[in-house]
Amino acid sequence: MIQPYPDRQSPLAHLLTPLLIAVLTLASLPAQARDLSEQTIQAFVDTMKAAESLEPEFEALTDEMAADQESEMPDFAHIFSDTLSSMEGEPVYTRLEDIAQEHGFSDLEEWGTTGDRIYRAWMAIELEQQNPQARQEIASALEEIDNSPHLTEAQKAQMRAMMENAMSAMESAKDAPREDIEAVRPHLDLLRSFSQSP
């Protein structure tokens, strides 16, 4: 095998290079640290159900955060982890972390990353099963918004941001790992029933 810069690499360097590559590869894949097994998906949903008791605290915190900052569209690829990041330091964060740990997660970071992957894969499946023309419909809606004489520029900007965020979410879902999609697929009824519960 031809080695780059053979005259300048020591035998030790030849041993370390594959190790460094392996370490860097693993470091770039933190979201894949835990398989989306049936048990993991069930544990995530069970955590969500158990966390319903914290809903009043979540609502109060959401209202407070909305008052402190301009409204921003969420990043759907990281919707759980980003939300948790904004809650860090709040009492409800600690209580939610206790619930996540009771259901087998090491901490809220792991739980949030798992939620991101489940949500992204779920969205990818829904997009597969529903209207394949969704992107075209959003593009048409954007054109209608731009051409509407009944909307102010501020309203157009807000609606345009919502539509563009929806397209971004679709692109993100399209890139969901195939193994995550296949892991989530058998649990669609569970996820749908939970999201639709009052």
XYZ file of N, CA, C and O in Angstrom:
792
model
N 0.852 -1.182 0.000
C 0.000 0.000 0.000
C 0.888 1.233 0.000
O 1.856 1.330 0.737
N 0.566 2.205 -0.846
C 1.366 3.427 -0.920
C 1.001 4.329 0.244
O -0.180 4.617 0.473
N 2.006 4.772 0.994
C 1.784 5.661 2.136
C 2.125 7.085 1.732
O 3.135 7.322 1.060
N 1.312 8.074 2.093
C 1.665 9.463 1.779
C 2.890 9.891 2.569
O 3.052 9.533 3.734
N 3.748 10.663 1.947
C 4.962 11.166 2.579
C 5.720 10.045 3.297
O 5.964 10.109 4.502
N 6.165 8.988 2.578
C 6.793 7.841 3.246
C 8.073 8.208 3.994
O 8.394 7.605 4.996
N 8.797 9.222 3.496
C 10.057 9.560 4.137
C 9.870 10.352 5.414
O 10.782 10.498 6.210
N 8.659 10.919 5.632
C 8.452 11.781 6.779
C 7.574 11.149 7.853
O 7.357 11.737 8.883
N 7.041 9.955 7.605
C 6.170 9.325 8.601
C 6.915 8.234 9.348
O 7.558 7.386 8.747
N 6.809 8.264 10.649
C 7.427 7.235 11.472
C 6.492 6.037 11.545
O 5.317 6.145 11.215
N 6.966 4.864 11.982
C 6.081 3.711 12.179
C 4.938 4.034 13.125
O 3.820 3.556 12.957
N 5.221 4.878 14.138
C 4.174 5.256 15.082
C 3.061 6.032 14.367
O 1.879 5.834 14.625
N 3.462 6.910 13.443
C 2.468 7.693 12.698
C 1.569 6.782 11.877
O 0.367 7.014 11.762
N 2.146 5.716 11.298
C 1.344 4.766 10.508
C 0.302 4.074 11.379
O -0.783 3.746 10.924
N 0.620 3.845 12.649
C -0.329 3.205 13.561
C -1.394 4.185 14.037
O -2.555 3.827 14.218
N -0.980 5.446 14.249
C -1.915 6.433 14.796
C -2.920 6.938 13.774
O -4.050 7.273 14.124
N -2.542 6.991 12.508
C -3.436 7.563 11.499
C -4.787 6.861 11.440
O -5.824 7.522 11.514
N -4.848 5.517 11.341
C -6.164 4.872 11.332
C -6.948 5.110 12.623
O -8.160 5.263 12.607
N -6.215 5.172 13.748
C -6.870 5.405 15.031
C -7.495 6.798 15.063
O -8.638 6.978 15.503
N -6.744 7.805 14.584
C -7.273 9.166 14.553
C -8.490 9.267 13.644
O -9.463 9.949 13.968
N -8.434 8.605 12.510
C -9.583 8.614 11.596
C -10.806 8.017 12.271
O -11.909 8.547 12.189
N -10.602 6.900 12.980
C -11.714 6.250 13.666
C -12.299 7.153 14.745
O -13.522 7.283 14.884
N -11.421 7.813 15.512
C -11.884 8.704 16.579
C -12.656 9.876 16.003
O -13.735 10.251 16.485
N -12.123 10.479 14.925
C -12.797 11.623 14.313
C -14.142 11.223 13.720
O -15.122 11.972 13.793
N -14.224 10.035 13.144
C -15.483 9.563 12.577
C -16.519 9.379 13.672
O -17.671 9.799 13.538
N -16.131 8.762 14.762
C -17.057 8.555 15.876
C -17.483 9.881 16.486
O -18.639 10.070 16.844
N -16.552 10.821 16.572
C -16.886 12.116 17.174
C -17.866 12.905 16.332
O -18.607 13.740 16.838
N -17.879 12.638 15.025
C -18.795 13.374 14.155
C -20.185 12.766 14.121
O -21.065 13.281 13.452
N -20.418 11.667 14.855
C -21.710 10.991 14.812
C -22.331 10.846 16.194
O -22.765 9.762 16.565
N -22.425 11.910 16.979
C -22.981 11.770 18.325
C -24.438 11.350 18.324
O -24.898 10.683 19.236
N -25.193 11.731 17.299
C -26.623 11.419 17.277
C -26.880 9.933 17.071
O -27.976 9.457 17.298
N -25.878 9.188 16.622
C -26.075 7.774 16.360
C -25.591 6.909 17.525
O -25.399 5.719 17.386
N -25.368 7.530 18.678
C -24.789 6.808 19.804
C -25.710 5.719 20.332
O -25.247 4.747 20.902
N -27.003 5.860 20.151
C -27.953 4.890 20.676
C -28.878 4.449 19.552
O -29.452 5.272 18.860
N -29.004 3.137 19.374
C -29.883 2.629 18.328
C -31.329 2.993 18.625
O -31.752 3.018 19.785
N -32.087 3.242 17.573
C -33.522 3.471 17.741
C -34.225 2.113 17.758
O -34.906 1.726 16.817
N -34.044 1.407 18.855
C -34.691 0.110 19.020
C -36.141 0.325 19.435
O -36.552 1.439 19.794
N -36.916 -0.743 19.419
C -38.308 -0.666 19.872
C -38.362 -0.175 21.321
O -39.201 0.662 21.682
N -37.438 -0.666 22.127
C -37.393 -0.278 23.533
C -37.079 1.216 23.694
O -37.673 1.909 24.527
N -36.148 1.733 22.878
C -35.771 3.144 22.957
C -36.931 4.049 22.558
O -37.215 5.051 23.219
N -37.615 3.690 21.466
C -38.750 4.493 21.000
C -39.863 4.476 22.038
O -40.465 5.513 22.349
N -40.137 3.290 22.615
C -41.172 3.190 23.640
C -40.782 4.011 24.869
O -41.626 4.698 25.467
N -39.508 3.976 25.246
C -39.035 4.740 26.404
C -39.182 6.232 26.165
O -39.541 6.992 27.081
N -38.934 6.656 24.925
C -39.091 8.078 24.605
C -40.552 8.509 24.747
O -40.853 9.529 25.371
N -41.451 7.725 24.178
C -42.883 8.056 24.261
C -43.362 8.012 25.709
O -44.115 8.877 26.155
N -42.897 7.017 26.462
C -43.286 6.918 27.880
C -42.807 8.134 28.667
O -43.506 8.612 29.571
N -41.615 8.636 28.324
C -41.114 9.840 28.977
C -42.025 11.031 28.657
O -42.345 11.835 29.540
N -42.436 11.124 27.388
C -43.335 12.214 26.984
C -44.649 12.146 27.766
O -45.168 13.169 28.231
N -45.177 10.937 27.907
C -46.437 10.778 28.643
C -46.268 11.169 30.107
O -47.107 11.874 30.680
N -45.177 10.710 30.706
C -44.926 11.027 32.117
C -44.706 12.522 32.317
O -45.040 13.071 33.372
N -44.163 13.188 31.287
C -43.866 14.621 31.396
C -45.110 15.486 31.254
O -45.029 16.709 31.453
N -46.244 14.886 30.924
C -47.475 15.677 30.790
C -47.832 16.378 32.102
O -48.473 17.426 32.096
N -47.396 15.809 33.217
C -47.674 16.433 34.516
C -46.951 17.779 34.665
O -47.313 18.606 35.506
N -45.928 18.008 33.829
C -45.164 19.254 33.892
C -45.702 20.312 32.932
O -45.121 21.394 32.813
N -46.792 20.003 32.257
C -47.299 20.890 31.201
C -47.533 22.328 31.665
O -47.156 23.265 30.948
N -48.138 22.572 32.839
C -48.317 23.970 33.267
C -47.000 24.739 33.363
O -46.936 25.922 33.002
N -45.943 24.062 33.821
C -44.637 24.720 33.924
C -44.058 25.000 32.542
O -43.440 26.036 32.316
N -44.256 24.055 31.608
C -43.789 24.265 30.238
C -44.487 25.465 29.612
O -43.866 26.289 28.945
N -45.807 25.557 29.818
C -46.576 26.647 29.226
C -46.128 27.996 29.779
O -45.969 28.965 29.026
N -45.907 28.064 31.085
C -45.450 29.316 31.699
C -44.088 29.713 31.156
O -43.832 30.893 30.860
N -43.196 28.726 31.003
C -41.858 29.002 30.496
C -41.914 29.438 29.032
O -41.209 30.362 28.617
N -42.773 28.792 28.245
C -42.924 29.149 26.834
C -43.414 30.584 26.690
O -42.913 31.347 25.859
N -44.395 30.962 27.501
C -44.910 32.336 27.463
C -43.821 33.337 27.818
O -43.681 34.386 27.195
N -43.027 32.992 28.815
C -41.947 33.873 29.258
C -40.887 34.031 28.178
O -40.411 35.135 27.899
N -40.520 32.912 27.546
C -39.508 32.959 26.491
C -40.015 33.748 25.285
O -39.273 34.500 24.661
N -41.304 33.584 24.957
C -41.880 34.299 23.817
C -41.880 35.804 24.065
O -41.712 36.601 23.143
N -42.063 36.199 25.314
C -42.073 37.619 25.657
C -40.671 38.217 25.606
O -40.501 39.411 25.353
N -39.660 37.373 25.810
C -38.278 37.854 25.876
C -37.579 37.918 24.530
O -36.532 38.531 24.396
N -38.140 37.239 23.528
C -37.442 37.193 22.250
C -38.422 37.239 21.099
O -39.601 36.978 21.255
N -37.896 37.618 19.948
C -38.736 37.651 18.752
C -39.105 36.227 18.377
O -38.374 35.280 18.622
N -40.267 36.103 17.768
C -40.728 34.773 17.361
C -39.828 34.230 16.257
O -39.591 34.891 15.253
N -39.311 33.031 16.469
C -38.464 32.375 15.477
C -39.041 31.015 15.153
O -39.557 30.334 16.025
N -38.925 30.632 13.888
C -39.391 29.316 13.495
C -38.390 28.277 13.985
O -37.176 28.494 13.916
N -38.876 27.159 14.519
C -37.950 26.150 15.047
C -37.204 25.415 13.952
O -37.655 25.348 12.811
N -36.062 24.878 14.322
C -35.299 23.997 13.441
C -35.840 22.590 13.671
O -35.579 21.976 14.694
N -36.625 22.088 12.720
C -37.312 20.820 12.924
C -36.355 19.637 13.010
O -36.718 18.587 13.531
N -35.144 19.786 12.497
C -34.173 18.692 12.589
C -33.653 18.522 14.012
O -33.145 17.473 14.369
N -33.780 19.585 14.816
C -33.283 19.547 16.195
C -34.339 20.095 17.153
O -34.014 20.774 18.115
N -35.588 19.784 16.881
C -36.672 20.444 17.600
C -36.670 20.129 19.090
O -36.951 21.001 19.915
N -36.317 18.912 19.461
C -36.284 18.565 20.886
C -35.029 19.111 21.560
O -35.106 19.742 22.616
N -33.869 18.865 20.962
C -32.621 19.290 21.600
C -32.524 20.812 21.686
O -32.026 21.349 22.678
N -33.019 21.533 20.674
C -32.985 22.994 20.727
C -33.909 23.522 21.819
O -33.565 24.471 22.540
N -35.087 22.923 21.950
C -36.024 23.348 22.989
C -35.430 23.108 24.366
O -35.510 23.970 25.256
N -34.819 21.950 24.545
C -34.209 21.633 25.838
C -33.055 22.591 26.155
O -32.878 23.004 27.299
N -32.299 22.950 25.136
C -31.179 23.859 25.337
C -31.661 25.211 25.859
O -31.029 25.817 26.732
N -32.808 25.655 25.350
C -33.345 26.945 25.799
C -33.930 26.872 27.204
O -34.134 27.890 27.855
N -34.198 25.641 27.689
C -34.774 25.459 29.022
C -33.718 25.225 30.102
O -34.035 25.244 31.293
N -32.484 25.016 29.682
C -31.438 24.635 30.644
C -31.310 25.685 31.745
O -31.330 26.881 31.476
N -31.199 25.223 32.972
C -31.094 26.120 34.111
C -32.426 26.389 34.790
O -32.470 26.901 35.903
N -33.527 26.022 34.124
C -34.855 26.203 34.708
C -35.195 24.989 35.581
O -34.760 23.869 35.294
N -35.999 25.180 36.638
C -36.361 24.046 37.506
C -37.039 22.900 36.751
O -36.792 21.725 37.044
N -37.853 23.235 35.741
C -38.569 22.199 35.006
C -37.590 21.311 34.222
O -37.874 20.134 33.971
N -36.438 21.860 33.843
C -35.421 21.081 33.130
C -34.952 19.917 33.996
O -34.855 18.772 33.527
N -34.668 20.204 35.256
C -34.195 19.164 36.186
C -35.263 18.103 36.399
O -34.971 16.900 36.425
N -36.520 18.536 36.524
C -37.601 17.565 36.735
C -37.797 16.677 35.504
O -38.039 15.477 35.624
N -37.679 17.289 34.325
C -37.801 16.498 33.099
C -36.634 15.532 32.968
O -36.810 14.385 32.529
N -35.449 15.955 33.357
C -34.284 15.067 33.285
C -34.467 13.871 34.219
O -34.118 12.737 33.866
N -35.047 14.108 35.389
C -35.324 12.996 36.315
C -36.256 11.970 35.659
O -36.040 10.760 35.765
N -37.285 12.472 34.967
C -38.239 11.569 34.302
C -37.536 10.795 33.190
O -37.740 9.579 33.037
N -36.708 11.485 32.406
C -35.986 10.812 31.315
C -35.073 9.720 31.854
O -34.991 8.621 31.296
N -34.396 10.000 32.960
C -33.497 9.014 33.548
C -34.275 7.827 34.123
O -33.803 6.689 34.061
N -35.461 8.096 34.653
C -36.302 7.003 35.147
C -36.702 6.051 34.017
O -36.994 4.876 34.255
N -36.696 6.552 32.786
C -37.061 5.724 31.634
C -35.839 5.237 30.845
O -35.965 4.808 29.695
N -34.669 5.321 31.467
C -33.493 4.674 30.888
C -32.537 5.558 30.122
O -31.531 5.065 29.593
N -32.793 6.864 30.024
C -31.875 7.754 29.326
C -30.817 8.271 30.306
O -31.119 8.513 31.471
N -29.609 8.461 29.807
C -28.530 8.898 30.693
C -28.730 10.337 31.153
O -28.400 10.686 32.286
N -29.268 11.173 30.266
C -29.531 12.570 30.606
C -30.485 13.148 29.566
O -30.892 12.455 28.625
N -30.814 14.427 29.717
C -31.751 15.047 28.777
C -31.134 15.250 27.402
O -31.847 15.286 26.407
N -29.825 15.392 27.342
C -29.177 15.542 26.035
C -29.415 14.296 25.183
O -29.747 14.389 24.004
N -29.241 13.126 25.799
C -29.481 11.882 25.065
C -30.953 11.757 24.698
O -31.298 11.370 23.579
N -31.831 12.108 25.618
C -33.268 12.028 25.351
C -33.663 12.974 24.214
O -34.413 12.605 23.313
N -33.126 14.198 24.233
C -33.452 15.177 23.201
C -32.950 14.753 21.831
O -33.652 14.896 20.822
N -31.733 14.220 21.775
C -31.172 13.749 20.510
C -31.998 12.591 19.952
O -32.248 12.506 18.752
N -32.432 11.704 20.856
C -33.293 10.592 20.444
C -34.602 11.127 19.879
O -35.086 10.662 18.840
N -35.182 12.124 20.548
C -36.415 12.734 20.068
C -36.247 13.379 18.707
O -37.122 13.263 17.839
N -35.116 14.048 18.480
C -34.836 14.650 17.169
C -34.861 13.587 16.080
O -35.457 13.773 15.011
N -34.216 12.465 16.348
C -34.124 11.404 15.337
C -35.482 10.770 15.074
O -35.845 10.492 13.916
N -36.245 10.534 16.145
C -37.572 9.937 15.980
C -38.469 10.878 15.182
O -39.152 10.461 14.239
N -38.462 12.155 15.544
C -39.332 13.127 14.885
C -38.963 13.279 13.410
O -39.827 13.337 12.531
N -37.659 13.323 13.138
C -37.188 13.486 11.761
C -37.578 12.278 10.909
O -38.055 12.423 9.783
N -37.401 11.079 11.461
C -37.769 9.870 10.727
C -39.279 9.786 10.539
O -39.771 9.396 9.466
N -40.027 10.155 11.560
C -41.494 10.158 11.492
C -41.970 11.108 10.390
O -42.837 10.766 9.574
N -41.370 12.308 10.338
C -41.741 13.273 9.315
C -41.429 12.729 7.918
O -42.209 12.914 6.976
N -40.298 12.044 7.794
C -39.930 11.471 6.502
C -40.966 10.445 6.041
O -41.344 10.406 4.862
N -41.446 9.627 6.974
C -42.463 8.619 6.635
C -43.771 9.287 6.240
O -44.415 8.904 5.250
N -44.169 10.302 6.999
C -45.420 11.000 6.692
C -45.346 11.648 5.311
O -46.318 11.625 4.548
N -44.195 12.206 4.979
C -44.029 12.825 3.663
C -44.058 11.780 2.551
O -44.551 12.049 1.456
N -43.525 10.587 2.843
C -43.587 9.492 1.869
C -45.033 9.109 1.590
O -45.420 8.851 0.457
N -45.836 9.037 2.663
C -47.181 8.495 2.568
C -48.217 9.514 2.115
O -49.263 9.147 1.600
N -47.929 10.784 2.344
C -48.911 11.806 2.008
C -48.619 12.408 0.644
O -48.017 11.785 -0.203
N -49.087 13.618 0.456
C -49.042 14.250 -0.859
C -47.621 14.387 -1.407
O -46.821 15.142 -0.844
N -47.301 13.696 -2.510
C -45.953 13.817 -3.071
C -45.722 15.186 -3.723
O -44.608 15.523 -4.075
N -46.802 15.957 -3.892
C -46.683 17.261 -4.511
C -46.543 18.382 -3.478
O -46.726 19.557 -3.787
N -46.219 18.012 -2.241
C -46.188 19.006 -1.161
C -45.235 20.152 -1.464
O -45.558 21.322 -1.222
N -44.074 19.845 -2.007
C -43.103 20.901 -2.312
C -43.669 21.882 -3.331
O -43.501 23.101 -3.202
N -44.347 21.357 -4.355
C -44.924 22.219 -5.380
C -46.026 23.093 -4.797
O -46.168 24.267 -5.144
N -46.807 22.508 -3.867
C -47.880 23.277 -3.232
C -47.310 24.424 -2.406
O -47.865 25.534 -2.404
N -46.232 24.162 -1.696
C -45.604 25.215 -0.897
C -45.040 26.302 -1.810
O -45.183 27.505 -1.537
N -44.415 25.898 -2.913
C -43.876 26.880 -3.861
C -44.992 27.751 -4.434
O -44.837 28.970 -4.577
N -46.137 27.134 -4.741
C -47.286 27.889 -5.258
C -47.818 28.856 -4.202
O -48.182 29.993 -4.512
N -47.851 28.374 -2.949
C -48.327 29.225 -1.859
C -47.400 30.428 -1.670
O -47.871 31.558 -1.430
N -46.094 30.211 -1.803
C -45.142 31.319 -1.696
C -45.383 32.360 -2.780
O -45.333 33.574 -2.523
N -45.668 31.883 -3.977
C -45.941 32.804 -5.088
C -47.213 33.616 -4.825
O -47.264 34.821 -5.070
N -48.247 32.946 -4.298
C -49.494 33.640 -3.972
C -49.276 34.696 -2.894
O -49.841 35.790 -2.957
N -48.471 34.355 -1.892
C -48.180 35.314 -0.824
C -47.495 36.550 -1.397
O -47.862 37.690 -1.091
N -46.490 36.324 -2.247
C -45.740 37.448 -2.818
C -46.624 38.356 -3.670
O -46.414 39.571 -3.723
N -47.613 37.757 -4.338
C -48.456 38.524 -5.264
C -49.734 39.053 -4.629
O -50.523 39.721 -5.311
N -49.968 38.753 -3.360
C -51.222 39.163 -2.724
C -51.241 40.667 -2.430
O -50.350 41.186 -1.760
N -52.296 41.364 -2.914
C -52.409 42.799 -2.608
C -53.045 43.050 -1.239
O -53.107 44.181 -0.789
N -53.507 41.990 -0.582
C -54.227 42.130 0.688
C -53.332 41.964 1.913
O -53.796 42.124 3.036
N -52.066 41.648 1.692
C -51.145 41.430 2.814
C -50.128 42.557 2.889
O -49.647 43.052 1.867
N -49.802 42.948 4.120
C -48.737 43.933 4.299
C -47.391 43.241 4.098
O -47.303 41.999 4.091
N -46.339 44.019 3.957
C -45.003 43.435 3.785
C -44.603 42.616 5.011
O -43.975 41.568 4.887
N -45.011 43.091 6.202
C -44.688 42.346 7.433
C -45.405 41.004 7.445
O -44.833 39.976 7.824
N -46.677 40.982 7.027
C -47.439 39.732 6.977
C -46.840 38.777 5.948
O -46.736 37.579 6.176
N -46.453 39.334 4.798
C -45.825 38.504 3.760
C -44.534 37.876 4.281
O -44.271 36.692 4.053
N -43.742 38.676 4.972
C -42.464 38.177 5.489
C -42.688 37.051 6.490
O -41.977 36.039 6.477
N -43.696 37.232 7.359
C -43.986 36.210 8.369
C -44.472 34.916 7.717
O -44.015 33.824 8.059
N -45.398 35.034 6.758
C -45.930 33.845 6.082
C -44.866 33.184 5.215
O -44.790 31.961 5.132
N -44.016 34.011 4.593
C -42.933 33.459 3.782
C -41.969 32.661 4.652
O -41.509 31.569 4.264
N -41.667 33.187 5.834
C -40.764 32.487 6.753
C -41.349 31.147 7.164
O -40.633 30.141 7.253
N -42.666 31.105 7.414
C -43.319 29.845 7.785
C -43.226 28.831 6.659
O -42.916 27.650 6.878
N -43.493 29.270 5.428
C -43.444 28.359 4.281
C -42.033 27.860 4.014
O -41.803 26.679 3.742
N -41.075 28.775 4.102
C -39.687 28.380 3.864
C -39.201 27.420 4.938
O -38.429 26.497 4.663
N -39.695 27.616 6.169
C -39.331 26.703 7.241
C -39.933 25.322 6.996
O -39.306 24.300 7.274
N -41.156 25.292 6.462
C -41.784 24.007 6.133
C -40.967 23.281 5.064
O -40.750 22.066 5.147
N -40.486 24.027 4.074
C -39.660 23.409 3.037
C -38.344 22.912 3.626
O -37.856 21.836 3.262
N -37.783 23.685 4.545
C -36.544 23.270 5.204
C -36.758 21.994 6.005
O -35.909 21.096 6.010
N -37.916 21.916 6.675
C -38.248 20.716 7.452
C -38.355 19.507 6.534
O -37.918 18.404 6.870
N -38.949 19.710 5.356
C -39.077 18.608 4.399
C -37.710 18.144 3.915
O -37.468 16.943 3.768
N -36.805 19.102 3.664
C -35.455 18.743 3.232
C -34.735 17.966 4.331
O -34.040 16.987 4.079
N -34.914 18.426 5.574
C -34.290 17.750 6.712
C -34.807 16.330 6.837
O -34.044 15.388 7.059
N -36.128 16.173 6.699
C -36.732 14.843 6.811
C -36.227 13.926 5.709
O -35.998 12.732 5.932
N -36.022 14.492 4.524
C -35.557 13.690 3.393
C -34.195 13.069 3.674
O -33.865 12.001 3.158
N -33.411 13.742 4.520
C -32.067 13.262 4.846
C -32.023 12.358 6.074
O -30.950 12.012 6.550
N -33.190 12.004 6.614
C -33.212 11.111 7.777
C -32.566 9.777 7.407
O -32.825 9.239 6.326
N -31.731 9.224 8.294
C -31.096 7.929 7.997
C -32.143 6.835 7.765
O -33.144 6.761 8.474
N -31.897 6.017 6.770
C -32.846 4.954 6.416
C -33.086 4.003 7.585
O -34.204 3.560 7.809
N -32.037 3.735 8.388
C -32.223 2.812 9.508
C -33.142 3.423 10.576
O -33.913 2.700 11.230
N -33.084 4.752 10.735
C -33.993 5.409 11.672
C -35.428 5.327 11.162
O -36.366 5.090 11.930
N -35.604 5.549 9.870
C -36.946 5.496 9.276
C -37.558 4.118 9.467
O -38.720 3.985 9.887
N -36.778 3.077 9.191
C -37.305 1.712 9.315
C -37.547 1.339 10.773
O -38.446 0.550 11.079
N -36.770 1.923 11.689
C -36.983 1.651 13.117
C -38.266 2.303 13.613
O -38.992 1.738 14.436
N -38.564 3.497 13.100
C -39.742 4.245 13.549
C -41.023 3.748 12.879
O -42.105 3.795 13.477
N -40.929 3.238 11.671
C -42.116 2.878 10.877
C -43.125 1.997 11.635
O -44.329 2.264 11.578
N -42.692 0.961 12.368
C -43.684 0.116 13.067
C -44.408 0.833 14.209
O -45.384 0.304 14.739
N -43.922 2.021 14.580
C -44.478 2.712 15.749
C -45.310 3.936 15.368
O -45.611 4.771 16.214
N -45.687 4.023 14.096
C -46.435 5.194 13.633
C -47.736 5.381 14.393
O -48.081 6.499 14.783
N -48.477 4.294 14.599
C -49.767 4.416 15.291
C -49.571 4.951 16.707
O -50.346 5.795 17.175
N -48.536 4.475 17.385
C -48.243 4.942 18.734
C -47.920 6.433 18.733
O -48.454 7.204 19.537
N -47.066 6.853 17.803
C -46.668 8.257 17.743
C -47.840 9.150 17.361
O -48.038 10.220 17.936
N -48.629 8.694 16.397
C -49.784 9.493 15.966
C -50.818 9.616 17.075
O -51.368 10.692 17.293
N -51.084 8.509 17.769
C -52.086 8.545 18.818
C -51.653 9.457 19.964
O -52.450 10.181 20.538
N -50.362 9.450 20.255
C -49.872 10.300 21.325
C -49.951 11.767 20.919
O -50.362 12.622 21.705
N -49.564 12.077 19.679
C -49.559 13.481 19.242
C -50.964 14.035 19.113
O -51.168 15.241 19.220
N -51.956 13.164 18.927
C -53.335 13.617 18.771
C -54.132 13.590 20.055
O -55.270 14.004 20.097
N -53.510 13.079 21.136
C -54.245 12.990 22.387
C -54.462 14.385 22.963
O -53.615 15.262 22.788
N -55.619 14.634 23.635
C -55.924 15.961 24.145
C -54.987 16.366 25.268
O -54.419 15.552 25.935
